[in-house]
PDB file of C-alpha atoms in Angstrom:
ATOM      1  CA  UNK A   1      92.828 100.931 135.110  1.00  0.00           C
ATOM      2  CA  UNK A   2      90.836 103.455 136.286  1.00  0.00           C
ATOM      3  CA  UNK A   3      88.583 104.594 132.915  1.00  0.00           C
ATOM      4  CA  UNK A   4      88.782 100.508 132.548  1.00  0.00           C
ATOM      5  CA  UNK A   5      86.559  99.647 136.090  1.00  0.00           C
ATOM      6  CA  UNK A   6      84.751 102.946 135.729  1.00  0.00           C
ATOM      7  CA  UNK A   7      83.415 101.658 132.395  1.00  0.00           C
ATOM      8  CA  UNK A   8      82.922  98.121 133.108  1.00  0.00           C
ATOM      9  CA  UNK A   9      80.423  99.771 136.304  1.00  0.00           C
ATOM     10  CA  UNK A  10      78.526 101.984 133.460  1.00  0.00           C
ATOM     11  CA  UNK A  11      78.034  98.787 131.157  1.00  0.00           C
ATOM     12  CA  UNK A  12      76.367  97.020 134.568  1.00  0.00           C
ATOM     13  CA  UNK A  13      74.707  99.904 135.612  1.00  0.00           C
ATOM     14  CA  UNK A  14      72.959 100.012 132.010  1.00  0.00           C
ATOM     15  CA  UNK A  15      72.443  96.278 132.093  1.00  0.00           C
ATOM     16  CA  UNK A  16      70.579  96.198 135.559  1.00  0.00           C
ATOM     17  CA  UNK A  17      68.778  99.359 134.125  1.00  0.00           C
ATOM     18  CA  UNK A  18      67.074  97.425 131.290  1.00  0.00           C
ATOM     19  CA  UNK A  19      66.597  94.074 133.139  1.00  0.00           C
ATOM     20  CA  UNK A  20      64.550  95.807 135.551  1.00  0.00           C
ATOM     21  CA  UNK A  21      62.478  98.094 133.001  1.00  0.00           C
ATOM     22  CA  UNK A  22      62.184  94.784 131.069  1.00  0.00           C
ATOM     23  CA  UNK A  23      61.600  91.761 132.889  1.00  0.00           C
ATOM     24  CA  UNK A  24      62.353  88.245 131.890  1.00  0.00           C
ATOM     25  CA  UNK A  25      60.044  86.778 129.284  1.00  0.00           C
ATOM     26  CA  UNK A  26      59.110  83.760 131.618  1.00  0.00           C
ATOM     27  CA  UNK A  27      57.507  86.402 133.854  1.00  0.00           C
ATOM     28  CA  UNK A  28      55.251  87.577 131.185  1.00  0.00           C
ATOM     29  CA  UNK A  29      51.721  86.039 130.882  1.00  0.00           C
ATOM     30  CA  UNK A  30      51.227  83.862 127.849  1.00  0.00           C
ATOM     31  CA  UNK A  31      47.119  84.238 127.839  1.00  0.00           C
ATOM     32  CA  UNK A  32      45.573  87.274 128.589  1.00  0.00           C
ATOM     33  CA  UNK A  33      41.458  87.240 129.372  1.00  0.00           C
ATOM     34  CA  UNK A  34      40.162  90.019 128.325  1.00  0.00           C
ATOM     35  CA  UNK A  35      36.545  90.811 128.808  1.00  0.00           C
ATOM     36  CA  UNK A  36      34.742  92.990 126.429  1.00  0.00           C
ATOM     37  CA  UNK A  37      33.025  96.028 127.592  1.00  0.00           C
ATOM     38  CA  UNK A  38      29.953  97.485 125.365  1.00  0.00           C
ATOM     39  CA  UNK A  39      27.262  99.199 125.215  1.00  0.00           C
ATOM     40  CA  UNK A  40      23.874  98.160 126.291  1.00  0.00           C
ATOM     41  CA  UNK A  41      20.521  99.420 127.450  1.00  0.00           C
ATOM     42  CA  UNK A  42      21.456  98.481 131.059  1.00  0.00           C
ATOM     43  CA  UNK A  43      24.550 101.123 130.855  1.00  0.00           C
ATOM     44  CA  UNK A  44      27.827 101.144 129.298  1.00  0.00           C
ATOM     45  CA  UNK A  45      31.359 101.780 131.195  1.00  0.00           C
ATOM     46  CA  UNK A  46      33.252 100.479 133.831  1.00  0.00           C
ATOM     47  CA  UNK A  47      30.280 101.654 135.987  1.00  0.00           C
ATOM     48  CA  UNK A  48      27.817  99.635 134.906  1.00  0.00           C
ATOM     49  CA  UNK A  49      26.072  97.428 132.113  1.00  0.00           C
ATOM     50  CA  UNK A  50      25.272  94.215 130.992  1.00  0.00           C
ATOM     51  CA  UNK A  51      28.780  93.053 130.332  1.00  0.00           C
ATOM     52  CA  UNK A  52      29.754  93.352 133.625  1.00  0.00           C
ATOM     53  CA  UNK A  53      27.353  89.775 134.264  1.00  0.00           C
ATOM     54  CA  UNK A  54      29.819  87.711 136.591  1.00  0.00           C
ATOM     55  CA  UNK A  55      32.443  90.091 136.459  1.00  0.00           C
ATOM     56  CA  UNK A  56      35.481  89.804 137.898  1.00  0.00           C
ATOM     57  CA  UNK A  57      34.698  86.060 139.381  1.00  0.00           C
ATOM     58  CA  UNK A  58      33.880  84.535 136.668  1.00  0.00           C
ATOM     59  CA  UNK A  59      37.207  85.750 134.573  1.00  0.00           C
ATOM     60  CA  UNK A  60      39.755  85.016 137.040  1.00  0.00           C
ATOM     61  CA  UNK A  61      38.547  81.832 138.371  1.00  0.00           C
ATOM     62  CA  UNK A  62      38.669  80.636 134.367  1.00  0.00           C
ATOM     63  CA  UNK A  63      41.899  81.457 134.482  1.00  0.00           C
ATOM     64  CA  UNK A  64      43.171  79.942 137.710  1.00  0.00           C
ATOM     65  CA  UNK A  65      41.521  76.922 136.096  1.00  0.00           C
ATOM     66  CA  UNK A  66      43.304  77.500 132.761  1.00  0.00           C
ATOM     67  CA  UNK A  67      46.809  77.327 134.955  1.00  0.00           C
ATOM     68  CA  UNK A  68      46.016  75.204 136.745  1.00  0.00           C
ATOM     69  CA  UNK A  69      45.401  72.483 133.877  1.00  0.00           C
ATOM     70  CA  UNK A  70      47.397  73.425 131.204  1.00  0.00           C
ATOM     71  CA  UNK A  71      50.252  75.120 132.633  1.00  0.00           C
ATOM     72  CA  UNK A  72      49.904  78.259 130.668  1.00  0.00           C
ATOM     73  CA  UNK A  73      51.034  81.354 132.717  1.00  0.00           C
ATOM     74  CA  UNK A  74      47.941  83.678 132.755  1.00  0.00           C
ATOM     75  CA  UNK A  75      47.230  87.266 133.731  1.00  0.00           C
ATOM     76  CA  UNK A  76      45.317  86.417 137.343  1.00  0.00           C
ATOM     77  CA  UNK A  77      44.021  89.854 137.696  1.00  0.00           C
ATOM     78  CA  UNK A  78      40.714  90.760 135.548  1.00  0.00           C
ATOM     79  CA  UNK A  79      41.032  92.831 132.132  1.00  0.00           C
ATOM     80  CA  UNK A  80      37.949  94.686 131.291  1.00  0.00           C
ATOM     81  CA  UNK A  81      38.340  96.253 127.474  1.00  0.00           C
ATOM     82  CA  UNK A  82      36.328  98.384 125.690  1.00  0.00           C
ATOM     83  CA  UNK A  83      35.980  98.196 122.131  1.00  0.00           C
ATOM     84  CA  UNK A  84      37.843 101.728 121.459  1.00  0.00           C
ATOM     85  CA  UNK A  85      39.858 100.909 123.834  1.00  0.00           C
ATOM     86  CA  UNK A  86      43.691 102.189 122.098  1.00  0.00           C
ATOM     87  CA  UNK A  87      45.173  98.533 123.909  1.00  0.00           C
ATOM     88  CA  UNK A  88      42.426  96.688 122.226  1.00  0.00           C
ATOM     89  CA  UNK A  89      44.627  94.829 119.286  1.00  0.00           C
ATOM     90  CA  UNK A  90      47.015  93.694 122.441  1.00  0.00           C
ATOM     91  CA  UNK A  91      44.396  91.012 123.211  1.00  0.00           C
ATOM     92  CA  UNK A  92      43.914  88.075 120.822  1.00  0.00           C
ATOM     93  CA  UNK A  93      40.973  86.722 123.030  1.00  0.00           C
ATOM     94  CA  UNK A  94      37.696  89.057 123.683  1.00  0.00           C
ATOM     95  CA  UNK A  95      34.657  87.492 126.155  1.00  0.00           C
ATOM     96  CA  UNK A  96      31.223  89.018 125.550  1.00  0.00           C
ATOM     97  CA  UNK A  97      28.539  88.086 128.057  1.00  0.00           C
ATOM     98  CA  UNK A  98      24.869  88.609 127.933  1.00  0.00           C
ATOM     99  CA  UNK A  99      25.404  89.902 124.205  1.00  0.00           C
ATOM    100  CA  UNK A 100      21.264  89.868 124.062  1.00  0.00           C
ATOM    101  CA  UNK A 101      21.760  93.155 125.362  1.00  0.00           C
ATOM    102  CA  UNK A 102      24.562  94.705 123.309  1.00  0.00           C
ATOM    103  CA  UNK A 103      24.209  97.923 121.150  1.00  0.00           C
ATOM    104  CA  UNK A 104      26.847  98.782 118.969  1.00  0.00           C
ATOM    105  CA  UNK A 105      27.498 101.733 117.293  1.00  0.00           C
ATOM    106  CA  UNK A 106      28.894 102.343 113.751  1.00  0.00           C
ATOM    107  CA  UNK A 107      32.372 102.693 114.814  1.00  0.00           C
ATOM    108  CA  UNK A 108      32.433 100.042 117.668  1.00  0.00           C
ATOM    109  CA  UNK A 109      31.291  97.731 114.863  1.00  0.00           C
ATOM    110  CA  UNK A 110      33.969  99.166 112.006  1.00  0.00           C
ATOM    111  CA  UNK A 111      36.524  98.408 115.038  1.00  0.00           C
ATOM    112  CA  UNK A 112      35.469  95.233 116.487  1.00  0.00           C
ATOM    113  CA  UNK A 113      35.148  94.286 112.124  1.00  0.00           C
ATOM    114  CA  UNK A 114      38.977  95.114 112.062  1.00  0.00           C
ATOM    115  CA  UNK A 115      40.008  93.332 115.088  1.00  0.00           C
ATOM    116  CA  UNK A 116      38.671  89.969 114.273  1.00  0.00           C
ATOM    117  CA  UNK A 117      39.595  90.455 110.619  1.00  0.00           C
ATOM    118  CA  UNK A 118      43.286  90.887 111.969  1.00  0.00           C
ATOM    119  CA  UNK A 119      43.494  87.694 113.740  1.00  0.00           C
ATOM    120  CA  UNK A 120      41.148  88.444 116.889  1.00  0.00           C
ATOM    121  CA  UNK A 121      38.684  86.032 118.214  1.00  0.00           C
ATOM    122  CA  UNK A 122      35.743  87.212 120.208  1.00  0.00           C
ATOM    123  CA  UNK A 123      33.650  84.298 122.365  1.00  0.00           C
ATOM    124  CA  UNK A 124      29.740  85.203 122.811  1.00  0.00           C
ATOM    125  CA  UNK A 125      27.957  83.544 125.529  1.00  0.00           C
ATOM    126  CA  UNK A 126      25.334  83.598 128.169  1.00  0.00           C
ATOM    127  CA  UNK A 127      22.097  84.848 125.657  1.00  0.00           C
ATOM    128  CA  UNK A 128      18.810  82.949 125.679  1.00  0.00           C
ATOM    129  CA  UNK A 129      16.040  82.664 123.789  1.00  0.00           C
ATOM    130  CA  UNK A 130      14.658  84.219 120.348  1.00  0.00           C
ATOM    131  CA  UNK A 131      14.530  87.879 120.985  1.00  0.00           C
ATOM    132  CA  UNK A 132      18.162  88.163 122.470  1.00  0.00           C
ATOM    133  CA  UNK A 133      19.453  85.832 119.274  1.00  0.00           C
ATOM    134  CA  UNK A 134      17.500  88.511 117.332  1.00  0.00           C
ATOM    135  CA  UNK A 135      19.019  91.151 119.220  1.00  0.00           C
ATOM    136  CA  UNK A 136      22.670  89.707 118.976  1.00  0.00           C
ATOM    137  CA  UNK A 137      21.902  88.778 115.157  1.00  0.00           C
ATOM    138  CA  UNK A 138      21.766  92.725 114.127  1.00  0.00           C
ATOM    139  CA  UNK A 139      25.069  93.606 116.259  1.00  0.00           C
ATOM    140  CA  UNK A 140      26.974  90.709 114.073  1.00  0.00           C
ATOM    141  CA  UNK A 141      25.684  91.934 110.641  1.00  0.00           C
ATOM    142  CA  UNK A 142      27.002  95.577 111.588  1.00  0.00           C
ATOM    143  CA  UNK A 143      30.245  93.880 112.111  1.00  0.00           C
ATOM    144  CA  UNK A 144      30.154  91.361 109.459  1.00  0.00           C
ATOM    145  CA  UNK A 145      27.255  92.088 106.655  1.00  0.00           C
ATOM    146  CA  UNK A 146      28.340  89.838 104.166  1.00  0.00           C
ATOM    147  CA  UNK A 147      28.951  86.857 106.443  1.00  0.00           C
ATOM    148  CA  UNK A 148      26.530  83.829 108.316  1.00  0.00           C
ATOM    149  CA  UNK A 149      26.224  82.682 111.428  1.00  0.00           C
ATOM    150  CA  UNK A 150      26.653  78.964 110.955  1.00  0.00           C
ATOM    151  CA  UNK A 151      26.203  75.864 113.414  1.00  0.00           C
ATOM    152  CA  UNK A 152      29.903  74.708 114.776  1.00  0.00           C
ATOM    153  CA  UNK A 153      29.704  70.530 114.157  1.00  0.00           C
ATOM    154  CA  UNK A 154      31.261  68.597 116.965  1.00  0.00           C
ATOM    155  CA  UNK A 155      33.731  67.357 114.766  1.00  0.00           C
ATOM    156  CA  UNK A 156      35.206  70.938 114.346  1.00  0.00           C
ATOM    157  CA  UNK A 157      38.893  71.419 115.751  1.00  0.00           C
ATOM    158  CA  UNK A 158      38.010  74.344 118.730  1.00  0.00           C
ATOM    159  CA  UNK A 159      36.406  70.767 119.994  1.00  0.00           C
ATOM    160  CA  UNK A 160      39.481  68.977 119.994  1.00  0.00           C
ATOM    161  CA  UNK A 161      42.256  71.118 120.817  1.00  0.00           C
ATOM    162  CA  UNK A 162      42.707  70.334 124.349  1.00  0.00           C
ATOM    163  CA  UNK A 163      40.039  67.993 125.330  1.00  0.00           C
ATOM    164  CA  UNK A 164      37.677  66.736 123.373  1.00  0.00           C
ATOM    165  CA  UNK A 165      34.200  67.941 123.611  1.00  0.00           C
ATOM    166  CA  UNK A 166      31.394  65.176 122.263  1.00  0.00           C
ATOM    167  CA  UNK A 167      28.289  67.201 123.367  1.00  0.00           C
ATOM    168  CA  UNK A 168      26.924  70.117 123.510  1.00  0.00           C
ATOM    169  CA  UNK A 169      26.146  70.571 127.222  1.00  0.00           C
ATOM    170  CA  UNK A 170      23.536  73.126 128.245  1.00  0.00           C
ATOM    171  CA  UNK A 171      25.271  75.153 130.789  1.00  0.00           C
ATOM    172  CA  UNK A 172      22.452  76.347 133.544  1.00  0.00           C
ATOM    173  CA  UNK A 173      22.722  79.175 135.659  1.00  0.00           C
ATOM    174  CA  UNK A 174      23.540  79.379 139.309  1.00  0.00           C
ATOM    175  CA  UNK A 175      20.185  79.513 140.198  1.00  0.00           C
ATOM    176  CA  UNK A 176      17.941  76.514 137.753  1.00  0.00           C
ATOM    177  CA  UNK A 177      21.399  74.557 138.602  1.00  0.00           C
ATOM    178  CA  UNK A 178      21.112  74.777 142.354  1.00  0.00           C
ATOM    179  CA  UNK A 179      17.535  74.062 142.661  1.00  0.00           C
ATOM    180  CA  UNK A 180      18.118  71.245 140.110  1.00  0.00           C
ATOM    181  CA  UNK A 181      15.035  71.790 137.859  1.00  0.00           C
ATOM    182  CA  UNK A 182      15.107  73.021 134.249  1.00  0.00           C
ATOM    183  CA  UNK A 183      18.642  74.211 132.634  1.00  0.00           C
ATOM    184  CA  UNK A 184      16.792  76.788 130.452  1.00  0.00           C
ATOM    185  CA  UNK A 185      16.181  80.521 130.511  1.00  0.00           C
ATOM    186  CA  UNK A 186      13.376  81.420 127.738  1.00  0.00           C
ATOM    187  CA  UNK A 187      10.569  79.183 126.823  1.00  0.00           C
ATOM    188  CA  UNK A 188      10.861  80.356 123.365  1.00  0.00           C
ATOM    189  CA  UNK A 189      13.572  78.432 122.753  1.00  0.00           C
ATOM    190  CA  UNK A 190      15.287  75.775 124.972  1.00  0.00           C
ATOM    191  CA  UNK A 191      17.881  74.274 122.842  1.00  0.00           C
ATOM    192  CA  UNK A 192      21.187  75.002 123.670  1.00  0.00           C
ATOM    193  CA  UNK A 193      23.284  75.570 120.009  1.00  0.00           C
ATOM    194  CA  UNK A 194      27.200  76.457 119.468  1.00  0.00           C
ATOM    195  CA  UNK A 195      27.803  79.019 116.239  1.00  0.00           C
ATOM    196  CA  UNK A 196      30.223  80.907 115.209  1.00  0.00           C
ATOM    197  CA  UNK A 197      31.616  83.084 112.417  1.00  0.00           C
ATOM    198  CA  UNK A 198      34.602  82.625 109.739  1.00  0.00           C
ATOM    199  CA  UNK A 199      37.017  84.836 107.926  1.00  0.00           C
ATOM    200  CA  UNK A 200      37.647  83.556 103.929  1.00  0.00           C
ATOM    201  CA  UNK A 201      40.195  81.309 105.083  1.00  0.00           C
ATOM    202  CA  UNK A 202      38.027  79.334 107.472  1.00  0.00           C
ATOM    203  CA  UNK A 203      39.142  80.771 110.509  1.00  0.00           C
ATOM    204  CA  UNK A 204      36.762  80.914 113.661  1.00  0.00           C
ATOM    205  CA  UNK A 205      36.789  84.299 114.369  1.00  0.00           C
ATOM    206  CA  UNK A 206      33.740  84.586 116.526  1.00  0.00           C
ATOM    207  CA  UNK A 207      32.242  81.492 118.972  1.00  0.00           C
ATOM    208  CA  UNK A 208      29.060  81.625 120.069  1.00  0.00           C
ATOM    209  CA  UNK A 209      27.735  79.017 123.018  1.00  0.00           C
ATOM    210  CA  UNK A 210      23.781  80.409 122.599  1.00  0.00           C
ATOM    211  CA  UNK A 211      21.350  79.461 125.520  1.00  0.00           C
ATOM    212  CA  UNK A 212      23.819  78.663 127.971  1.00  0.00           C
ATOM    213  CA  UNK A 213      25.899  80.598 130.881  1.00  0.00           C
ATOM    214  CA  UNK A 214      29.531  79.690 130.555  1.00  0.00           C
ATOM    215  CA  UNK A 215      30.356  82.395 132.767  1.00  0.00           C
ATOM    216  CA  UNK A 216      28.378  81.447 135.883  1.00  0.00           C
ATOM    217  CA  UNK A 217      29.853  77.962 135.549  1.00  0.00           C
ATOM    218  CA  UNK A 218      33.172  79.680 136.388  1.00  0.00           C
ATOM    219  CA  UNK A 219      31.920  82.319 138.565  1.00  0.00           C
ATOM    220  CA  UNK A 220      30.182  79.630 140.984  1.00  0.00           C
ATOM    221  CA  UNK A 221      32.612  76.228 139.893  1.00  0.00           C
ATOM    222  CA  UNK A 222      33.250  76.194 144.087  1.00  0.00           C
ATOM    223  CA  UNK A 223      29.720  76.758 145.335  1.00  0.00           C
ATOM    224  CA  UNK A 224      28.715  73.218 147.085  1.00  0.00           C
ATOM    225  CA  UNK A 225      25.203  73.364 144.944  1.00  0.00           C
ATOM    226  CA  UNK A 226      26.303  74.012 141.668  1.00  0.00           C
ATOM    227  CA  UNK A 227      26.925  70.217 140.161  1.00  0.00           C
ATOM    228  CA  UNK A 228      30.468  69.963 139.107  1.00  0.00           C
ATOM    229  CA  UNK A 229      29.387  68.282 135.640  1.00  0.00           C
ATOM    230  CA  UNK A 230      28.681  71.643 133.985  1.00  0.00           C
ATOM    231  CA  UNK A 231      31.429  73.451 135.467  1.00  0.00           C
ATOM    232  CA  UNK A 232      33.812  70.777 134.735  1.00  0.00           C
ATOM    233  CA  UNK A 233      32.383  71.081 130.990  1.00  0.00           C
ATOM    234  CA  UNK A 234      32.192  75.031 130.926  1.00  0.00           C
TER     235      UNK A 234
END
């Protein structure tokens, strides 16, 4: 009786042990945000640089608002990533802000080329005007030479996965939104324009909302002057 209870206590010892070092899959997040870090002429690292534009509002108030209408259980906290970062093909989803600025180097493109090839999807936004779609242009074709940035019709699925989307909104800043004037950045070109990129079997593998700031829609959603009509749509 003895070796009996003294073995039945090892078997819950060893069962506690693993439900604590491995806790219950409904505790897990089901969406991660994860927001790309690169490097730019305004700095690169945790430190500094243009992809830290609205960071860490912006990403955790998108996905309190991704809870909060969908249900999905999210990772609250902010995820900064770099591109070499080892943890990088844990993340399905990549955010890139003010990618008018990015500079990529050989192997951050030969990586970021792999990770979208092997299912990843990387979202581009805030970038305005003709020199930073330049700018952003040259980045893509070091990850993707031999593929086109194409217009994303409205009658595209991404638009009709959750809500449906009939416009394309141009999403204003905090600051032309609050003082209610213009929605544009750069005169050179004012049209707002969603793109993307595809694998060979049609996939989406890059989205691109071009002359618009997604992520100060988020960032400033609760901010009495912002108008609720583009953060609602962001």
């Amino acid at each position: 009786m003895a070796k009996k209870s003294s073995g039945l206590f090892l078997l819950a010892v060893l069962v506690l042990s693993a439900l604590a070092a491995d806790p219950p899959e409904k505790d897990q997040p089901e969406f991660i945000f994860a927001r790309m870090v690169y490097s730019s002429g305004r700095g690169f690292g945790r430190g500094g640089g243009s992809w830290r534009t609205d960071f860490p509002e912006a990403d955790y108030k998108f996905m309190y608002g991704i809870k909060r209408l969908s249900g999905i259980r999210v990772k609250e906290e902010e995820n900064p990533v770099s591109i070499q970062d080892p943890n990088l093909f844990k993340y399905p989803f990549l955010y890139a802000v003010e990618v008018g600025q990015m500079n990529l180097s050989a192997s951050d493109a030969e990586r970021l080329r792999e990770y979208l090839l092997r299912g990843g999807f990387l979202h581009a936004d805030d970038f305005w005007g003709v020199r930073e779609w330049q700018v952003f242009a040259t980045q893509m074709r070091k990850v993707f030479p031999d593929r086109v940035i194409e217009p994303i019709p409205l009658t595209h699925e991404v638009f009709h996965t959750f809500f449906d989307i009939d416009k394309v909104m141009q999403i204003p800043n905090v600051s032309n939104a609050c003082r209610g004037g213009r929605t544009w950045e750069d005169p050179s070109d004012t049209k707002p324009g969603i793109f993307g990129i595809k694998d060979d079997e049609g996939r989406m593998m890059v989205l691109i909302t071009y002359n618009s700031d997604l992520g100060d829609a988020w960032e400033w959603m609760d901010e009495p002057c912002y108008p609720e009509m583009y953060s609602g749509q962001a």
